[in-house]
Amino acid sequence: MGYVDEGFSIYDLSLWVEGLGVSLWIFVVSSIIGIFLGVSIGLIRYYRVPFIGKALMVISEFLKNSPVLVQLFLVYFGIPALFAIDMTPNQAAIITLSGNTAAFIAVIVISSIQAIDKRQLEAARSFALSEVVILKRIIFPQSLAIAMPMLVSLAINQLQVTSLISVIGVIDLTRVGDIVTQRTFEPFIVWPIIGATYFVLAKIIAIVGSRLEKKYSAYRVTT
Amino acid sequence: MIEIKNLHKSFGDLEVLKGIDLTITPGEIVSILGGSGSGKSTMMRCINGLEGLSSGSISVDGFDVSNKKELQAVRKKCSMVFQQFDLYPHLSVLDNITLAPINVLGENKVDAKERARALLMSVELDDKANVYPAQLSGGQKQRVGICRALAMYPDYLLLDEVTSSLDPEMTAEVLVILKKLAAEGITMISVTHEIEFAREISNRIIFLDEGVILSDLPTEQFFSKDGGKAEPRIAKFLSKMGE
């Protein structure tokens, strides 16, 4: 009866806000965990820690080269079955996206460390600087500058990837689009709005990213 | 005192140093000459542990470079200046100079900076304290490289072909500074292709050929006809270099 085609209501706006919040929350949390894990994996690999380095690399190769949707199913259905534990869709989403992000971050970390001129590291060692100081004061700031463009495009990509989590029932922005469409039968209004929301978020990341990039790369500018 | 005993160094099958024996005492200004591939730079790099030794030993004031803990003591005593400058590109000139004094010697930031400024003043770069290396000319970079080395209060200054990547004008500006340092009495070991410079500042010249020391003579004797030049390999080298 009257429940179909009632048009948009203020309720849809609150749904949109809620979905946006969930998408952002999962994106931010999985990015933070992913950066932490990815940097750790990258460093373990860079310093050639035996065995663990190799093992982590095999895992991250799998995460980089298989569909995120498949990983999501493996986590959401596989982990509870294997370990007999309960898992909410949000938990599964955060675990999956964190691991996936970490795999890409690890590669970025390694390649941007390798891009640093090795001779200055030798110079630093010749002055008796410790490996910790070299990592903190020389390797880290320079590899961050090198990695920045890659990190920005990874972040934009991972933001879009969050839309996949709607499949396992997370009420994210995409799922909200789905819900509102089903109620209003207005896909040509709903989906452009949802799409534009992702677009604006991605643009914000790009703008902030390019500012940071400029800031960290200031030293490369010759007069 | 730097003592090198029967030093051998190989890279894979290639033996670059074939038994070097050398003692350098404080106050000496030693220049190491020799053709490319003679092992000069490798020997320098062995002295502060940038290359491991294949066999033999090196000690600096009693500290053994092959011992991991003692190596840090060696490195505090020997500061190196590099052919390609190898400054830290992301740090300002001032931070390049103060990084090791603050983090290795534990100097406080204010003192370290003050000293760095004084060093920059002595090489006429006090106006460049806050720029990045990318904004400097080669000669300026190398002068910063020298300040960075001096900031560690080294007992020995190791100079590894420090003017080889500079044009003649910039070479001159770096050599002026090194001459000044030599006159101040710092112990200096310098691998160089600047024969005139070596002749002018050093009191001892070591000629390396294919991984062995061919001659080790006081400077005057090295350049005299019945001294170093009596050795055909050295005479040929010097005549090629325009001596």
Short mmCIF file of C-alpha atoms in Angstrom, two decimals:
data_model
loop_
_atom_site.label_atom_id
_atom_site.label_comp_id
_atom_site.label_asym_id
_atom_site.label_seq_id
_atom_site.Cartn_x
_atom_site.Cartn_y
_atom_site.Cartn_z
CA MET A 1 0.00 0.00 0.00
CA GLY A 2 1.36 3.37 0.86
CA TYR A 3 4.85 2.19 1.77
CA VAL A 4 6.08 2.23 -1.80
CA ASP A 5 7.16 5.41 -3.60
CA GLU A 6 6.66 7.72 -0.72
CA GLY A 7 9.46 9.90 -1.97
CA PHE A 8 12.53 10.95 0.02
CA SER A 9 12.29 11.81 3.67
CA ILE A 10 14.52 13.22 6.35
CA TYR A 11 15.03 9.62 7.44
CA ASP A 12 17.00 8.99 4.22
CA LEU A 13 19.34 11.82 5.07
CA SER A 14 20.02 10.35 8.50
CA LEU A 15 20.65 6.97 6.86
CA TRP A 16 23.08 8.64 4.49
CA VAL A 17 24.93 10.24 7.38
CA GLU A 18 25.03 6.93 9.22
CA GLY A 19 26.32 5.05 6.17
CA LEU A 20 28.92 7.71 5.55
CA GLY A 21 30.04 7.41 9.18
CA VAL A 22 30.34 3.63 8.96
CA SER A 23 32.28 3.78 5.68
CA LEU A 24 34.64 6.40 7.05
CA TRP A 25 35.09 4.63 10.36
CA ILE A 26 35.97 1.33 8.70
CA PHE A 27 38.22 3.08 6.20
CA VAL A 28 40.09 5.03 8.88
CA VAL A 29 40.43 2.15 11.34
CA SER A 30 41.56 -0.35 8.71
CA SER A 31 43.98 2.21 7.28
CA ILE A 32 45.58 2.83 10.66
CA ILE A 33 45.89 -0.89 11.42
CA GLY A 34 47.01 -1.50 7.84
CA ILE A 35 49.73 1.16 8.02
CA PHE A 36 50.99 -0.18 11.33
CA LEU A 37 51.07 -3.79 10.08
CA GLY A 38 52.34 -2.88 6.64
CA VAL A 39 55.23 -0.79 7.95
CA SER A 40 56.15 -3.61 10.33
CA ILE A 41 56.07 -6.19 7.54
CA GLY A 42 58.04 -3.90 5.25
CA LEU A 43 60.74 -3.29 7.87
CA ILE A 44 60.97 -6.97 8.79
CA ARG A 45 61.42 -7.71 5.13
CA TYR A 46 63.87 -4.84 4.57
CA TYR A 47 66.10 -5.88 7.45
CA ARG A 48 65.93 -9.46 6.16
CA VAL A 49 64.70 -11.04 9.36
CA PRO A 50 65.04 -14.72 8.47
CA PHE A 51 61.94 -16.85 7.95
CA ILE A 52 59.35 -14.37 9.31
CA GLY A 53 60.18 -11.96 6.51
CA LYS A 54 59.61 -14.60 3.85
CA ALA A 55 56.47 -15.97 5.48
CA LEU A 56 54.91 -12.51 5.76
CA MET A 57 55.76 -11.81 2.15
CA VAL A 58 53.95 -14.96 0.98
CA ILE A 59 50.86 -13.88 2.90
CA SER A 60 50.98 -10.35 1.55
CA GLU A 61 51.46 -11.64 -2.01
CA PHE A 62 48.23 -13.60 -1.57
CA LEU A 63 46.42 -10.55 -0.20
CA LYS A 64 47.58 -8.34 -3.05
CA ASN A 65 46.76 -10.80 -5.79
CA SER A 66 43.37 -12.15 -4.84
CA PRO A 67 40.00 -10.36 -4.95
CA VAL A 68 39.12 -8.44 -1.82
CA LEU A 69 35.62 -9.86 -2.02
CA VAL A 70 37.01 -13.39 -1.78
CA GLN A 71 39.16 -12.35 1.19
CA LEU A 72 36.10 -10.84 2.80
CA PHE A 73 34.17 -14.11 2.45
CA LEU A 74 37.13 -16.11 3.73
CA VAL A 75 37.31 -13.95 6.83
CA TYR A 76 33.58 -13.58 7.45
CA PHE A 77 32.64 -17.22 6.89
CA GLY A 78 36.01 -18.93 7.33
CA ILE A 79 37.31 -17.59 10.62
CA PRO A 80 34.12 -18.20 12.65
CA ALA A 81 33.90 -21.73 11.23
CA LEU A 82 37.55 -22.55 11.85
CA PHE A 83 37.88 -21.08 15.32
CA ALA A 84 34.29 -21.39 16.48
CA ILE A 85 33.95 -17.72 17.31
CA ASP A 86 31.34 -15.11 16.48
CA MET A 87 32.18 -12.32 14.15
CA THR A 88 30.16 -9.27 13.22
CA PRO A 89 30.19 -7.99 9.64
CA ASN A 90 32.01 -4.85 10.83
CA GLN A 91 34.76 -6.88 12.47
CA ALA A 92 35.17 -9.00 9.37
CA ALA A 93 35.33 -5.86 7.25
CA ILE A 94 38.01 -4.26 9.43
CA ILE A 95 40.12 -7.43 9.55
CA THR A 96 39.93 -7.93 5.79
CA LEU A 97 40.62 -4.35 4.78
CA SER A 98 43.42 -3.98 7.35
CA GLY A 99 45.19 -7.05 6.00
CA ASN A 100 44.68 -6.00 2.42
CA THR A 101 45.93 -2.47 3.07
CA ALA A 102 48.92 -3.85 5.02
CA ALA A 103 49.96 -5.99 2.06
CA PHE A 104 50.11 -2.97 -0.23
CA ILE A 105 51.75 -0.74 2.38
CA ALA A 106 54.51 -3.34 2.89
CA VAL A 107 55.41 -3.18 -0.78
CA ILE A 108 55.37 0.62 -0.76
CA VAL A 109 57.58 0.68 2.34
CA ILE A 110 60.16 -1.64 0.82
CA SER A 111 60.27 0.09 -2.55
CA SER A 112 60.49 3.56 -1.09
CA ILE A 113 63.30 2.58 1.28
CA GLN A 114 65.14 1.00 -1.61
CA ALA A 115 64.76 4.22 -3.59
CA ILE A 116 66.86 6.13 -1.04
CA ASP A 117 70.45 6.81 -2.02
CA LYS A 118 72.45 4.19 -0.12
CA ARG A 119 75.65 6.21 0.07
CA GLN A 120 74.24 8.67 2.56
CA LEU A 121 73.35 5.72 4.82
CA GLU A 122 76.98 4.64 4.66
CA ALA A 123 78.01 8.17 5.49
CA ALA A 124 75.68 8.09 8.49
CA ARG A 125 77.15 4.79 9.66
CA SER A 126 80.66 6.17 9.24
CA PHE A 127 79.76 8.80 11.84
CA ALA A 128 78.78 6.06 14.29
CA LEU A 129 75.07 6.85 14.09
CA SER A 130 73.02 3.88 15.32
CA GLU A 131 70.68 1.97 13.02
CA VAL A 132 67.72 3.23 15.04
CA VAL A 133 68.70 6.87 14.56
CA ILE A 134 69.42 6.23 10.88
CA LEU A 135 65.98 4.67 10.47
CA LYS A 136 64.21 7.46 12.34
CA ARG A 137 66.08 10.50 11.11
CA ILE A 138 67.25 9.54 7.62
CA ILE A 139 65.36 6.58 6.17
CA PHE A 140 61.89 7.36 7.50
CA PRO A 141 61.52 11.01 6.41
CA GLN A 142 62.93 10.38 2.96
CA SER A 143 60.97 7.24 2.26
CA LEU A 144 57.82 9.00 3.43
CA ALA A 145 58.43 11.69 0.82
CA ILE A 146 58.98 9.04 -1.83
CA ALA A 147 56.00 6.97 -0.71
CA MET A 148 53.52 9.85 -0.43
CA PRO A 149 52.08 9.70 -3.98
CA MET A 150 51.74 5.92 -3.73
CA LEU A 151 50.10 6.17 -0.32
CA VAL A 152 47.59 8.71 -1.58
CA SER A 153 46.52 6.59 -4.53
CA LEU A 154 46.35 3.52 -2.28
CA ALA A 155 44.13 5.41 0.17
CA ILE A 156 41.79 6.51 -2.61
CA ASN A 157 41.62 2.97 -3.91
CA GLN A 158 41.00 1.46 -0.46
CA LEU A 159 38.22 3.97 0.13
CA GLN A 160 36.42 2.67 -2.96
CA VAL A 161 37.12 -0.91 -1.89
CA THR A 162 35.18 -0.33 1.33
CA SER A 163 32.00 -0.41 -0.77
CA LEU A 164 32.46 -4.19 -1.09
CA ILE A 165 31.76 -4.73 2.60
CA SER A 166 28.08 -3.99 2.00
CA VAL A 167 27.89 -7.51 0.59
CA ILE A 168 28.34 -9.16 3.99
CA GLY A 169 25.79 -6.86 5.57
CA VAL A 170 27.72 -3.87 6.84
CA ILE A 171 25.42 -0.85 6.69
CA ASP A 172 27.92 1.35 4.90
CA LEU A 173 27.35 4.09 2.37
CA THR A 174 26.78 1.66 -0.49
CA ARG A 175 24.37 -0.46 1.53
CA VAL A 176 22.46 2.71 2.43
CA GLY A 177 22.19 3.47 -1.29
CA ASP A 178 20.77 0.02 -1.79
CA ILE A 179 18.25 0.39 1.04
CA VAL A 180 17.04 3.81 -0.06
CA THR A 181 16.77 2.71 -3.69
CA GLN A 182 14.64 -0.26 -2.74
CA ARG A 183 12.30 1.95 -0.79
CA THR A 184 12.04 4.91 -3.14
CA PHE A 185 12.60 3.28 -6.54
CA GLU A 186 14.74 6.26 -7.47
CA PRO A 187 18.07 4.66 -8.48
CA PHE A 188 18.95 7.55 -10.79
CA ILE A 189 18.81 9.97 -7.92
CA VAL A 190 20.23 7.75 -5.17
CA TRP A 191 23.27 6.29 -6.91
CA PRO A 192 24.60 9.58 -8.29
CA ILE A 193 24.43 10.98 -4.75
CA ILE A 194 26.22 7.95 -3.32
CA GLY A 195 28.81 8.11 -6.12
CA ALA A 196 29.32 11.83 -5.58
CA THR A 197 29.88 11.22 -1.88
CA TYR A 198 32.72 8.79 -2.59
CA PHE A 199 34.05 11.20 -5.18
CA VAL A 200 34.17 14.10 -2.73
CA LEU A 201 35.88 11.94 -0.09
CA ALA A 202 38.47 10.81 -2.63
CA LYS A 203 39.08 14.40 -3.68
CA ILE A 204 39.62 15.43 -0.09
CA ILE A 205 42.19 12.65 0.31
CA ALA A 206 43.88 13.73 -2.92
CA ILE A 207 44.08 17.39 -1.90
CA VAL A 208 45.38 16.67 1.60
CA GLY A 209 47.77 14.15 0.08
CA SER A 210 49.24 16.54 -2.42
CA ARG A 211 49.77 19.14 0.29
CA LEU A 212 51.63 16.60 2.41
CA GLU A 213 53.57 15.49 -0.63
CA LYS A 214 54.71 19.04 -1.26
CA LYS A 215 55.65 19.52 2.35
CA TYR A 216 57.70 16.33 2.65
CA SER A 217 59.40 16.80 -0.73
CA ALA A 218 60.42 20.42 -0.15
CA TYR A 219 64.06 19.37 0.20
CA ARG A 220 64.21 18.13 -3.39
CA VAL A 221 63.57 21.54 -4.87
CA THR A 222 66.63 23.15 -6.37
CA THR A 223 66.64 26.89 -6.70
CA MET B 1 97.74 5.84 15.84
CA ILE B 2 96.25 3.92 12.95
CA GLU B 3 97.81 0.52 12.50
CA ILE B 4 97.05 -1.58 9.46
CA LYS B 5 98.56 -5.05 9.52
CA ASN B 6 98.64 -7.44 6.58
CA LEU B 7 95.29 -6.19 5.30
CA HIS B 8 93.69 -8.25 2.57
CA LYS B 9 90.38 -7.41 0.99
CA SER B 10 88.59 -9.30 -1.76
CA PHE B 11 85.32 -8.70 -3.53
CA GLY B 12 84.34 -12.18 -4.68
CA ASP B 13 87.26 -13.51 -6.67
CA LEU B 14 88.82 -10.10 -7.07
CA GLU B 15 91.53 -9.37 -4.52
CA VAL B 16 91.74 -5.60 -4.24
CA LEU B 17 94.14 -5.29 -1.31
CA LYS B 18 96.95 -7.82 -1.14
CA GLY B 19 98.63 -7.36 2.19
CA ILE B 20 98.85 -3.75 3.34
CA ASP B 21 101.03 -2.80 6.30
CA LEU B 22 100.83 0.80 7.35
CA THR B 23 101.14 2.87 10.49
CA ILE B 24 99.96 6.46 10.69
CA THR B 25 100.83 8.51 13.73
CA PRO B 26 98.94 11.56 15.03
CA GLY B 27 99.89 14.81 13.36
CA GLU B 28 100.81 13.24 10.06
CA ILE B 29 99.34 14.44 6.80
CA VAL B 30 99.37 11.42 4.55
CA SER B 31 98.37 11.35 0.93
CA ILE B 32 97.58 8.11 -0.80
CA LEU B 33 98.21 8.12 -4.52
CA GLY B 34 97.77 5.45 -7.15
CA GLY B 35 95.93 4.65 -10.34
CA SER B 36 92.26 3.77 -10.44
CA GLY B 37 91.63 0.28 -9.18
CA SER B 38 94.78 0.33 -7.06
CA GLY B 39 92.72 -0.10 -3.89
CA LYS B 40 93.09 3.39 -2.40
CA SER B 41 89.44 4.00 -1.66
CA THR B 42 88.88 0.44 -0.48
CA MET B 43 91.67 0.85 2.04
CA MET B 44 90.11 4.08 3.31
CA ARG B 45 86.72 2.43 3.62
CA CYS B 46 88.28 -0.43 5.57
CA ILE B 47 89.69 1.99 8.11
CA ASN B 48 86.27 2.97 9.43
CA GLY B 49 84.58 -0.30 8.77
CA LEU B 50 82.52 0.58 5.71
CA GLU B 51 84.11 -2.50 4.19
CA GLY B 52 84.82 -5.60 6.25
CA LEU B 53 88.33 -7.01 6.16
CA SER B 54 88.99 -10.31 4.41
CA SER B 55 92.01 -10.86 6.63
CA GLY B 56 94.56 -8.88 8.59
CA SER B 57 93.72 -6.18 11.12
CA ILE B 58 93.19 -2.47 11.51
CA SER B 59 93.23 -0.67 14.80
CA VAL B 60 92.77 2.98 15.62
CA ASP B 61 94.25 4.08 18.94
CA GLY B 62 93.97 0.49 20.04
CA PHE B 63 90.36 -0.03 18.95
CA ASP B 64 89.87 -2.92 16.56
CA VAL B 65 87.62 -2.17 13.53
CA SER B 66 86.66 -5.83 13.21
CA ASN B 67 85.13 -5.80 16.67
CA LYS B 68 81.56 -4.55 16.44
CA LYS B 69 81.64 -2.62 19.71
CA GLU B 70 85.05 -1.12 19.15
CA LEU B 71 84.12 -0.12 15.62
CA GLN B 72 81.86 2.62 17.00
CA ALA B 73 84.82 4.00 18.94
CA VAL B 74 86.90 3.90 15.76
CA ARG B 75 84.19 5.75 13.89
CA LYS B 76 84.03 8.46 16.53
CA LYS B 77 87.74 9.02 16.09
CA CYS B 78 87.82 8.93 12.30
CA SER B 79 85.52 11.21 10.34
CA MET B 80 85.19 10.67 6.65
CA VAL B 81 84.56 13.07 3.79
CA PHE B 82 83.20 11.45 0.65
CA GLN B 83 83.74 11.85 -3.06
CA GLN B 84 80.02 12.31 -3.75
CA PHE B 85 79.51 14.41 -0.59
CA ASP B 86 76.70 12.07 0.53
CA LEU B 87 74.91 14.71 2.55
CA TYR B 88 71.46 13.90 3.92
CA PRO B 89 69.27 15.56 1.28
CA HIS B 90 66.20 16.03 3.49
CA LEU B 91 68.04 17.88 6.23
CA SER B 92 69.13 21.49 6.22
CA VAL B 93 72.84 22.23 6.08
CA LEU B 94 72.79 22.90 9.82
CA ASP B 95 71.01 19.64 10.62
CA ASN B 96 73.39 17.73 8.39
CA ILE B 97 76.23 18.95 10.53
CA THR B 98 74.58 18.52 13.93
CA LEU B 99 72.91 15.12 13.46
CA ALA B 100 75.85 13.01 14.58
CA PRO B 101 77.16 15.34 17.32
CA ILE B 102 73.70 15.38 18.92
CA ASN B 103 72.90 11.70 18.49
CA VAL B 104 76.33 10.14 18.88
CA LEU B 105 78.27 12.49 21.13
CA GLY B 106 75.20 13.57 23.08
CA GLU B 107 75.89 17.24 22.55
CA ASN B 108 72.97 19.49 23.38
CA LYS B 109 71.19 21.07 20.44
CA VAL B 110 72.08 24.64 21.19
CA ASP B 111 75.79 23.96 21.52
CA ALA B 112 75.83 21.72 18.47
CA LYS B 113 74.13 24.37 16.38
CA GLU B 114 76.40 27.10 17.59
CA ARG B 115 79.42 25.02 16.74
CA ALA B 116 77.98 24.12 13.34
CA ARG B 117 77.53 27.81 12.60
CA ALA B 118 81.11 28.49 13.56
CA LEU B 119 82.28 25.70 11.28
CA LEU B 120 80.14 27.07 8.44
CA MET B 121 81.62 30.48 9.05
CA SER B 122 85.12 29.03 8.69
CA VAL B 123 84.23 27.70 5.23
CA GLU B 124 82.36 30.88 4.33
CA LEU B 125 78.95 29.25 4.20
CA ASP B 126 77.34 30.86 7.21
CA ASP B 127 74.57 32.23 4.99
CA LYS B 128 73.61 28.70 3.89
CA ALA B 129 72.83 27.21 7.31
CA ASN B 130 69.14 26.78 6.61
CA VAL B 131 69.06 25.64 3.00
CA TYR B 132 68.86 22.07 1.75
CA PRO B 133 71.83 20.42 0.03
CA ALA B 134 69.98 20.44 -3.31
CA GLN B 135 70.34 24.21 -3.32
CA LEU B 136 74.12 24.15 -3.03
CA SER B 137 76.84 23.88 -5.67
CA GLY B 138 79.17 20.87 -5.60
CA GLY B 139 81.94 22.84 -3.95
CA GLN B 140 79.57 24.17 -1.32
CA LYS B 141 78.26 20.66 -0.66
CA GLN B 142 81.76 19.39 -0.12
CA ARG B 143 82.54 22.25 2.25
CA VAL B 144 79.46 21.22 4.23
CA GLY B 145 80.75 17.63 4.06
CA ILE B 146 83.98 18.81 5.66
CA CYS B 147 82.08 20.68 8.38
CA ARG B 148 79.99 17.59 9.05
CA ALA B 149 83.15 15.58 9.55
CA LEU B 150 84.84 18.22 11.73
CA ALA B 151 81.77 18.58 13.93
CA MET B 152 82.58 15.17 15.41
CA TYR B 153 85.91 16.46 16.80
CA PRO B 154 87.73 13.73 14.90
CA ASP B 155 91.27 12.69 15.74
CA TYR B 156 91.70 11.56 12.17
CA LEU B 157 90.16 13.03 9.06
CA LEU B 158 89.73 10.57 6.20
CA LEU B 159 89.33 12.23 2.82
CA ASP B 160 88.20 9.91 0.04
CA GLU B 161 88.83 11.66 -3.28
CA VAL B 162 87.00 14.68 -2.02
CA THR B 163 87.58 16.82 -5.10
CA SER B 164 87.10 14.15 -7.78
CA SER B 165 83.55 15.19 -8.60
CA LEU B 166 84.28 18.92 -8.64
CA ASP B 167 85.32 21.25 -11.44
CA PRO B 168 88.67 23.06 -11.09
CA GLU B 169 87.17 26.19 -9.59
CA MET B 170 85.25 24.29 -6.92
CA THR B 171 88.25 22.03 -6.35
CA ALA B 172 90.29 25.12 -5.54
CA GLU B 173 87.76 26.35 -2.98
CA VAL B 174 87.79 22.98 -1.21
CA LEU B 175 91.57 22.65 -1.28
CA VAL B 176 92.00 26.05 0.35
CA ILE B 177 90.02 24.79 3.31
CA LEU B 178 91.93 21.53 3.53
CA LYS B 179 95.23 23.40 3.46
CA LYS B 180 94.03 25.54 6.31
CA LEU B 181 93.09 22.42 8.28
CA ALA B 182 96.43 20.79 7.55
CA ALA B 183 98.18 23.85 8.89
CA GLU B 184 96.12 23.59 12.07
CA GLY B 185 97.67 20.20 12.73
CA ILE B 186 94.78 17.76 12.29
CA THR B 187 95.83 14.24 11.27
CA MET B 188 94.72 13.76 7.73
CA ILE B 189 94.69 10.78 5.43
CA SER B 190 93.71 11.68 1.97
CA VAL B 191 93.12 9.64 -1.16
CA THR B 192 93.58 12.09 -3.97
CA HIS B 193 94.32 12.70 -7.60
CA GLU B 194 95.49 16.24 -6.90
CA ILE B 195 99.23 15.66 -7.07
CA GLU B 196 100.17 19.30 -6.54
CA PHE B 197 97.93 19.49 -3.51
CA ALA B 198 99.34 16.27 -2.09
CA ARG B 199 102.82 17.61 -2.59
CA GLU B 200 102.01 20.88 -0.92
CA ILE B 201 100.24 19.70 2.21
CA SER B 202 101.41 16.17 3.01
CA ASN B 203 104.49 15.16 4.87
CA ARG B 204 104.22 11.59 3.67
CA ILE B 205 103.11 9.97 0.43
CA ILE B 206 102.00 6.42 -0.02
CA PHE B 207 101.79 5.00 -3.50
CA LEU B 208 99.45 2.08 -3.99
CA ASP B 209 99.64 -0.17 -7.01
CA GLU B 210 97.44 -3.20 -7.63
CA GLY B 211 96.67 -3.66 -3.98
CA VAL B 212 100.16 -3.33 -2.53
CA ILE B 213 102.13 -0.37 -1.22
CA LEU B 214 104.76 0.33 -3.84
CA SER B 215 106.35 3.17 -1.93
CA ASP B 216 105.94 4.93 1.39
CA LEU B 217 108.16 7.99 1.57
CA PRO B 218 108.38 11.48 2.98
CA THR B 219 106.91 13.87 0.42
CA GLU B 220 110.15 15.41 -0.76
CA GLN B 221 111.78 12.07 -1.25
CA PHE B 222 108.77 10.76 -3.11
CA PHE B 223 109.06 13.46 -5.74
CA SER B 224 112.86 13.31 -6.04
CA LYS B 225 114.54 11.57 -8.96
CA ASP B 226 116.43 9.06 -6.85
CA GLY B 227 113.46 8.57 -4.48
CA GLY B 228 109.95 7.65 -5.58
CA LYS B 229 110.54 8.62 -9.16
CA ALA B 230 113.25 5.97 -9.42
CA GLU B 231 110.43 3.45 -9.43
CA PRO B 232 109.29 3.23 -13.09
CA ARG B 233 105.62 2.64 -12.20
CA ILE B 234 105.56 5.82 -10.12
CA ALA B 235 107.53 7.85 -12.65
CA LYS B 236 105.01 6.82 -15.31
CA PHE B 237 102.06 7.68 -13.07
CA LEU B 238 103.44 11.09 -12.23
CA SER B 239 104.28 11.95 -15.80
CA LYS B 240 100.74 11.00 -16.82
CA MET B 241 99.40 13.30 -14.13
CA GLY B 242 101.54 16.09 -15.55
CA GLU B 243 104.33 16.10 -13.04
#
